PDB file of N, CA and C in Angstrom:
ATOM      1  N   SER H 237     -33.010 -43.833 -36.970  1.00 38.00           N
ATOM      2  CA  SER H 237     -32.996 -43.504 -38.393  1.00 38.00           C
ATOM      3  C   SER H 237     -33.738 -44.572 -39.190  1.00 38.00           C
ATOM      4  N   SER H 238     -33.949 -44.331 -40.458  1.00 40.00           N
ATOM      5  CA  SER H 238     -34.694 -45.275 -41.297  1.00 40.00           C
ATOM      6  C   SER H 238     -33.844 -46.476 -41.694  1.00 40.00           C
ATOM      7  N   ASP H 239     -32.559 -46.457 -41.351  1.00 41.00           N
ATOM      8  CA  ASP H 239     -31.668 -47.557 -41.719  1.00 41.00           C
ATOM      9  C   ASP H 239     -31.840 -48.790 -40.829  1.00 41.00           C
ATOM     10  N   VAL H 240     -32.648 -48.672 -39.794  1.00 39.00           N
ATOM     11  CA  VAL H 240     -32.813 -49.756 -38.835  1.00 39.00           C
ATOM     12  C   VAL H 240     -33.257 -51.052 -39.507  1.00 39.00           C
ATOM     13  N   CYS H 241     -34.109 -50.939 -40.511  1.00 42.00           N
ATOM     14  CA  CYS H 241     -34.658 -52.136 -41.154  1.00 42.00           C
ATOM     15  C   CYS H 241     -33.799 -52.646 -42.299  1.00 42.00           C
ATOM     16  N   SER H 242     -32.698 -51.987 -42.595  1.00 43.00           N
ATOM     17  CA  SER H 242     -31.903 -52.360 -43.758  1.00 43.00           C
ATOM     18  C   SER H 242     -31.278 -53.741 -43.620  1.00 43.00           C
ATOM     19  N   SER H 243     -31.131 -54.236 -42.386  1.00 47.00           N
ATOM     20  CA  SER H 243     -30.543 -55.558 -42.202  1.00 47.00           C
ATOM     21  C   SER H 243     -31.548 -56.651 -42.532  1.00 47.00           C
ATOM     22  N   ASP H 244     -32.803 -56.290 -42.645  1.00 51.00           N
ATOM     23  CA  ASP H 244     -33.848 -57.253 -42.974  1.00 51.00           C
ATOM     24  C   ASP H 244     -33.931 -57.398 -44.490  1.00 51.00           C
ATOM     25  N   LEU H 245     -33.037 -58.210 -45.031  1.00 51.00           N
ATOM     26  CA  LEU H 245     -32.887 -58.302 -46.474  1.00 51.00           C
ATOM     27  C   LEU H 245     -33.983 -59.151 -47.110  1.00 51.00           C
ATOM     28  N   THR H 246     -34.248 -58.887 -48.359  1.00 55.00           N
ATOM     29  CA  THR H 246     -35.243 -59.657 -49.088  1.00 55.00           C
ATOM     30  C   THR H 246     -34.547 -60.649 -50.010  1.00 55.00           C
ATOM     31  N   LEU H 247     -35.326 -61.376 -50.756  1.00 54.00           N
ATOM     32  CA  LEU H 247     -34.764 -62.385 -51.655  1.00 54.00           C
ATOM     33  C   LEU H 247     -33.987 -61.784 -52.822  1.00 54.00           C
ATOM     34  N   SER H 248     -34.026 -60.473 -52.959  1.00 57.00           N
ATOM     35  CA  SER H 248     -33.348 -59.841 -54.093  1.00 57.00           C
ATOM     36  C   SER H 248     -31.852 -60.135 -54.097  1.00 57.00           C
ATOM     37  N   ASN H 249     -31.271 -60.296 -52.910  1.00 67.00           N
ATOM     38  CA  ASN H 249     -29.859 -60.685 -52.899  1.00 67.00           C
ATOM     39  C   ASN H 249     -29.673 -62.040 -52.243  1.00 67.00           C
ATOM     40  N   LEU H 250     -30.461 -62.988 -52.705  1.00 66.00           N
ATOM     41  CA  LEU H 250     -30.394 -64.341 -52.171  1.00 66.00           C
ATOM     42  C   LEU H 250     -29.059 -65.005 -52.493  1.00 66.00           C
ATOM     43  N   ALA H 251     -28.367 -64.508 -53.500  1.00 74.00           N
ATOM     44  CA  ALA H 251     -27.064 -65.063 -53.863  1.00 74.00           C
ATOM     45  C   ALA H 251     -26.107 -64.986 -52.675  1.00 74.00           C
ATOM     46  N   GLU H 252     -26.336 -64.036 -51.793  1.00 90.00           N
ATOM     47  CA  GLU H 252     -25.454 -63.862 -50.644  1.00 90.00           C
ATOM     48  C   GLU H 252     -25.918 -64.668 -49.438  1.00 90.00           C
ATOM     49  N   TRP H 253     -27.015 -65.407 -49.613  1.00 93.00           N
ATOM     50  CA  TRP H 253     -27.568 -66.218 -48.527  1.00 93.00           C
ATOM     51  C   TRP H 253     -27.637 -67.666 -48.980  1.00 93.00           C
ATOM     52  N   ILE H 254     -27.172 -68.595 -48.161  1.00 95.00           N
ATOM     53  CA  ILE H 254     -27.163 -70.010 -48.541  1.00 95.00           C
ATOM     54  C   ILE H 254     -27.837 -70.867 -47.476  1.00 95.00           C
ATOM     55  N   THR H 255     -28.386 -71.972 -47.913  1.00 95.00           N
ATOM     56  CA  THR H 255     -29.025 -72.903 -46.995  1.00 95.00           C
ATOM     57  C   THR H 255     -27.974 -73.814 -46.365  1.00 95.00           C
ATOM     58  N   THR H 256     -28.395 -74.573 -45.368  1.00 96.00           N
ATOM     59  CA  THR H 256     -27.486 -75.527 -44.723  1.00 96.00           C
ATOM     60  C   THR H 256     -26.921 -76.495 -45.753  1.00 96.00           C
ATOM     61  N   LEU H 257     -27.791 -76.995 -46.632  1.00 96.00           N
ATOM     62  CA  LEU H 257     -27.362 -77.945 -47.655  1.00 96.00           C
ATOM     63  C   LEU H 257     -26.306 -77.342 -48.579  1.00 96.00           C
ATOM     64  N   GLU H 258     -26.513 -76.094 -48.983  1.00 96.00           N
ATOM     65  CA  GLU H 258     -25.543 -75.421 -49.856  1.00 96.00           C
ATOM     66  C   GLU H 258     -24.225 -75.207 -49.133  1.00 96.00           C
ATOM     67  N   ALA H 259     -24.310 -74.881 -47.847  1.00 96.00           N
ATOM     68  CA  ALA H 259     -23.090 -74.695 -47.059  1.00 96.00           C
ATOM     69  C   ALA H 259     -22.324 -76.009 -46.959  1.00 96.00           C
ATOM     70  N   MET H 260     -23.049 -77.109 -46.763  1.00 97.00           N
ATOM     71  CA  MET H 260     -22.417 -78.429 -46.680  1.00 97.00           C
ATOM     72  C   MET H 260     -21.644 -78.744 -47.957  1.00 97.00           C
ATOM     73  N   GLU H 261     -22.249 -78.434 -49.102  1.00 97.00           N
ATOM     74  CA  GLU H 261     -21.611 -78.713 -50.389  1.00 97.00           C
ATOM     75  C   GLU H 261     -20.454 -77.760 -50.667  1.00 97.00           C
ATOM     76  N   LEU H 262     -20.689 -76.479 -50.427  1.00 95.00           N
ATOM     77  CA  LEU H 262     -19.672 -75.465 -50.725  1.00 95.00           C
ATOM     78  C   LEU H 262     -18.410 -75.624 -49.893  1.00 95.00           C
ATOM     79  N   TYR H 263     -18.598 -75.930 -48.618  1.00 95.00           N
ATOM     80  CA  TYR H 263     -17.455 -75.942 -47.703  1.00 95.00           C
ATOM     81  C   TYR H 263     -17.069 -77.347 -47.253  1.00 95.00           C
ATOM     82  N   ASN H 264     -17.688 -78.363 -47.891  1.00 96.00           N
ATOM     83  CA  ASN H 264     -17.377 -79.751 -47.585  1.00 96.00           C
ATOM     84  C   ASN H 264     -17.499 -80.040 -46.087  1.00 96.00           C
ATOM     85  N   MET H 265     -18.651 -79.678 -45.530  1.00 97.00           N
ATOM     86  CA  MET H 265     -18.905 -79.870 -44.106  1.00 97.00           C
ATOM     87  C   MET H 265     -20.117 -80.771 -43.920  1.00 97.00           C
ATOM     88  N   THR H 266     -20.197 -81.423 -42.779  1.00 98.00           N
ATOM     89  CA  THR H 266     -21.396 -82.181 -42.434  1.00 98.00           C
ATOM     90  C   THR H 266     -22.457 -81.209 -41.943  1.00 98.00           C
ATOM     91  N   GLU H 267     -23.691 -81.688 -41.872  1.00 97.00           N
ATOM     92  CA  GLU H 267     -24.772 -80.834 -41.383  1.00 97.00           C
ATOM     93  C   GLU H 267     -24.475 -80.368 -39.959  1.00 97.00           C
ATOM     94  N   HIS H 268     -23.965 -81.281 -39.141  1.00 98.00           N
ATOM     95  CA  HIS H 268     -23.628 -80.935 -37.758  1.00 98.00           C
ATOM     96  C   HIS H 268     -22.541 -79.860 -37.722  1.00 98.00           C
ATOM     97  N   ALA H 269     -21.534 -80.012 -38.561  1.00 98.00           N
ATOM     98  CA  ALA H 269     -20.428 -79.045 -38.604  1.00 98.00           C
ATOM     99  C   ALA H 269     -20.925 -77.654 -38.983  1.00 98.00           C
ATOM    100  N   VAL H 270     -21.863 -77.601 -39.929  1.00 97.00           N
ATOM    101  CA  VAL H 270     -22.427 -76.308 -40.337  1.00 97.00           C
ATOM    102  C   VAL H 270     -23.153 -75.662 -39.157  1.00 97.00           C
ATOM    103  N   ARG H 271     -23.976 -76.461 -38.468  1.00 96.00           N
ATOM    104  CA  ARG H 271     -24.732 -75.922 -37.324  1.00 96.00           C
ATOM    105  C   ARG H 271     -23.815 -75.406 -36.224  1.00 96.00           C
ATOM    106  N   VAL H 272     -22.778 -76.171 -35.923  1.00 97.00           N
ATOM    107  CA  VAL H 272     -21.820 -75.767 -34.888  1.00 97.00           C
ATOM    108  C   VAL H 272     -21.093 -74.489 -35.314  1.00 97.00           C
ATOM    109  N   PHE H 273     -20.687 -74.455 -36.583  1.00 97.00           N
ATOM    110  CA  PHE H 273     -19.949 -73.310 -37.123  1.00 97.00           C
ATOM    111  C   PHE H 273     -20.764 -72.027 -37.039  1.00 97.00           C
ATOM    112  N   VAL H 274     -22.003 -72.071 -37.542  1.00 97.00           N
ATOM    113  CA  VAL H 274     -22.816 -70.851 -37.567  1.00 97.00           C
ATOM    114  C   VAL H 274     -23.190 -70.404 -36.155  1.00 97.00           C
ATOM    115  N   SER H 275     -23.296 -71.367 -35.259  1.00 97.00           N
ATOM    116  CA  SER H 275     -23.604 -71.039 -33.872  1.00 97.00           C
ATOM    117  C   SER H 275     -22.387 -70.418 -33.183  1.00 97.00           C
ATOM    118  N   ARG H 276     -21.240 -71.042 -33.367  1.00 97.00           N
ATOM    119  CA  ARG H 276     -20.008 -70.577 -32.721  1.00 97.00           C
ATOM    120  C   ARG H 276     -19.624 -69.172 -33.158  1.00 97.00           C
ATOM    121  N   TYR H 277     -19.773 -68.908 -34.455  1.00 96.00           N
ATOM    122  CA  TYR H 277     -19.350 -67.604 -34.981  1.00 96.00           C
ATOM    123  C   TYR H 277     -20.508 -66.626 -35.147  1.00 96.00           C
ATOM    124  N   ALA H 278     -21.679 -67.004 -34.642  1.00 96.00           N
ATOM    125  CA  ALA H 278     -22.864 -66.136 -34.708  1.00 96.00           C
ATOM    126  C   ALA H 278     -23.078 -65.593 -36.117  1.00 96.00           C
ATOM    127  N   ILE H 279     -23.065 -66.503 -37.094  1.00 96.00           N
ATOM    128  CA  ILE H 279     -23.289 -66.130 -38.491  1.00 96.00           C
ATOM    129  C   ILE H 279     -24.718 -65.587 -38.637  1.00 96.00           C
ATOM    130  N   PRO H 280     -24.866 -64.429 -39.297  1.00 95.00           N
ATOM    131  CA  PRO H 280     -26.218 -63.890 -39.504  1.00 95.00           C
ATOM    132  C   PRO H 280     -27.078 -64.889 -40.273  1.00 95.00           C
ATOM    133  N   LYS H 281     -28.319 -65.031 -39.844  1.00 94.00           N
ATOM    134  CA  LYS H 281     -29.221 -65.951 -40.532  1.00 94.00           C
ATOM    135  C   LYS H 281     -30.606 -65.345 -40.620  1.00 94.00           C
ATOM    136  N   LYS H 282     -31.388 -65.887 -41.545  1.00 92.00           N
ATOM    137  CA  LYS H 282     -32.773 -65.448 -41.662  1.00 92.00           C
ATOM    138  C   LYS H 282     -33.615 -66.631 -42.113  1.00 92.00           C
ATOM    139  N   ARG H 283     -34.876 -66.588 -41.755  1.00 92.00           N
ATOM    140  CA  ARG H 283     -35.792 -67.658 -42.135  1.00 92.00           C
ATOM    141  C   ARG H 283     -36.729 -67.138 -43.215  1.00 92.00           C
ATOM    142  N   LEU H 284     -36.854 -67.919 -44.263  1.00 87.00           N
ATOM    143  CA  LEU H 284     -37.719 -67.531 -45.371  1.00 87.00           C
ATOM    144  C   LEU H 284     -38.403 -68.785 -45.896  1.00 87.00           C
ATOM    145  N   ASN H 285     -39.712 -68.762 -45.972  1.00 88.00           N
ATOM    146  CA  ASN H 285     -40.467 -69.936 -46.442  1.00 88.00           C
ATOM    147  C   ASN H 285     -40.047 -71.212 -45.711  1.00 88.00           C
ATOM    148  N   ASP H 286     -39.919 -71.131 -44.414  1.00 90.00           N
ATOM    149  CA  ASP H 286     -39.553 -72.277 -43.572  1.00 90.00           C
ATOM    150  C   ASP H 286     -38.159 -72.833 -43.843  1.00 90.00           C
ATOM    151  N   LYS H 287     -37.317 -72.058 -44.502  1.00 90.00           N
ATOM    152  CA  LYS H 287     -35.928 -72.470 -44.707  1.00 90.00           C
ATOM    153  C   LYS H 287     -35.023 -71.473 -44.010  1.00 90.00           C
ATOM    154  N   LEU H 288     -33.928 -71.969 -43.464  1.00 93.00           N
ATOM    155  CA  LEU H 288     -32.949 -71.086 -42.848  1.00 93.00           C
ATOM    156  C   LEU H 288     -31.868 -70.751 -43.862  1.00 93.00           C
ATOM    157  N   TYR H 289     -31.532 -69.497 -43.923  1.00 94.00           N
ATOM    158  CA  TYR H 289     -30.466 -69.043 -44.813  1.00 94.00           C
ATOM    159  C   TYR H 289     -29.373 -68.382 -43.978  1.00 94.00           C
ATOM    160  N   TYR H 290     -28.131 -68.625 -44.378  1.00 96.00           N
ATOM    161  CA  TYR H 290     -26.986 -68.039 -43.668  1.00 96.00           C
ATOM    162  C   TYR H 290     -26.240 -67.092 -44.593  1.00 96.00           C
ATOM    163  N   SER H 291     -25.579 -66.114 -43.997  1.00 95.00           N
ATOM    164  CA  SER H 291     -24.825 -65.140 -44.773  1.00 95.00           C
ATOM    165  C   SER H 291     -23.546 -65.767 -45.330  1.00 95.00           C
ATOM    166  N   LYS H 292     -23.506 -65.929 -46.649  1.00 95.00           N
ATOM    167  CA  LYS H 292     -22.349 -66.534 -47.301  1.00 95.00           C
ATOM    168  C   LYS H 292     -21.092 -65.683 -47.098  1.00 95.00           C
ATOM    169  N   GLN H 293     -21.273 -64.379 -47.124  1.00 94.00           N
ATOM    170  CA  GLN H 293     -20.145 -63.465 -46.974  1.00 94.00           C
ATOM    171  C   GLN H 293     -19.422 -63.684 -45.636  1.00 94.00           C
ATOM    172  N   HIS H 294     -20.196 -63.844 -44.574  1.00 95.00           N
ATOM    173  CA  HIS H 294     -19.604 -64.050 -43.252  1.00 95.00           C
ATOM    174  C   HIS H 294     -18.883 -65.393 -43.167  1.00 95.00           C
ATOM    175  N   ILE H 295     -19.495 -66.427 -43.744  1.00 96.00           N
ATOM    176  CA  ILE H 295     -18.866 -67.747 -43.725  1.00 96.00           C
ATOM    177  C   ILE H 295     -17.579 -67.718 -44.541  1.00 96.00           C
ATOM    178  N   ASP H 296     -17.628 -67.099 -45.721  1.00 94.00           N
ATOM    179  CA  ASP H 296     -16.441 -67.003 -46.581  1.00 94.00           C
ATOM    180  C   ASP H 296     -15.282 -66.344 -45.843  1.00 94.00           C
ATOM    181  N   LYS H 297     -15.569 -65.254 -45.159  1.00 94.00           N
ATOM    182  CA  LYS H 297     -14.528 -64.533 -44.429  1.00 94.00           C
ATOM    183  C   LYS H 297     -13.837 -65.435 -43.425  1.00 94.00           C
ATOM    184  N   LEU H 298     -14.653 -66.155 -42.651  1.00 93.00           N
ATOM    185  CA  LEU H 298     -14.107 -67.036 -41.625  1.00 93.00           C
ATOM    186  C   LEU H 298     -13.396 -68.227 -42.228  1.00 93.00           C
ATOM    187  N   LYS H 299     -13.950 -68.786 -43.288  1.00 89.00           N
ATOM    188  CA  LYS H 299     -13.354 -69.943 -43.947  1.00 89.00           C
ATOM    189  C   LYS H 299     -12.004 -69.580 -44.575  1.00 89.00           C
ATOM    190  N   ASN H 300     -11.910 -68.384 -45.140  1.00 87.00           N
ATOM    191  CA  ASN H 300     -10.660 -67.952 -45.740  1.00 87.00           C
ATOM    192  C   ASN H 300      -9.561 -67.793 -44.711  1.00 87.00           C
ATOM    193  N   LYS H 301      -9.952 -67.436 -43.492  1.00 76.00           N
ATOM    194  CA  LYS H 301      -8.965 -67.313 -42.417  1.00 76.00           C
ATOM    195  C   LYS H 301      -8.431 -68.678 -42.004  1.00 76.00           C
ATOM    196  N   GLU H 302      -9.295 -69.698 -42.142  1.00 61.00           N
ATOM    197  CA  GLU H 302      -8.916 -71.040 -41.694  1.00 61.00           C
ATOM    198  C   GLU H 302      -7.894 -71.686 -42.620  1.00 61.00           C
ATOM    199  N   ILE H 303      -7.920 -71.309 -43.875  1.00 55.00           N
ATOM    200  CA  ILE H 303      -7.045 -71.942 -44.887  1.00 55.00           C
ATOM    201  C   ILE H 303      -5.588 -71.570 -44.659  1.00 55.00           C
TER     202      ILE H 303
END
């Protein structure tokens, strides 16, 4: 179906995508902790302009469970 490409999001909803630095600040984590976290939980990510962005929604869900 034509929905196959829908996961390839554009910058239009960048609010839902955060960089490693933003994740470090938002969740009070070290850079290493962010990398381990996104790897362990297979957080969706995308590369744009040589920057990696992670799905904030997925991180929020997991972080809320931890609290």
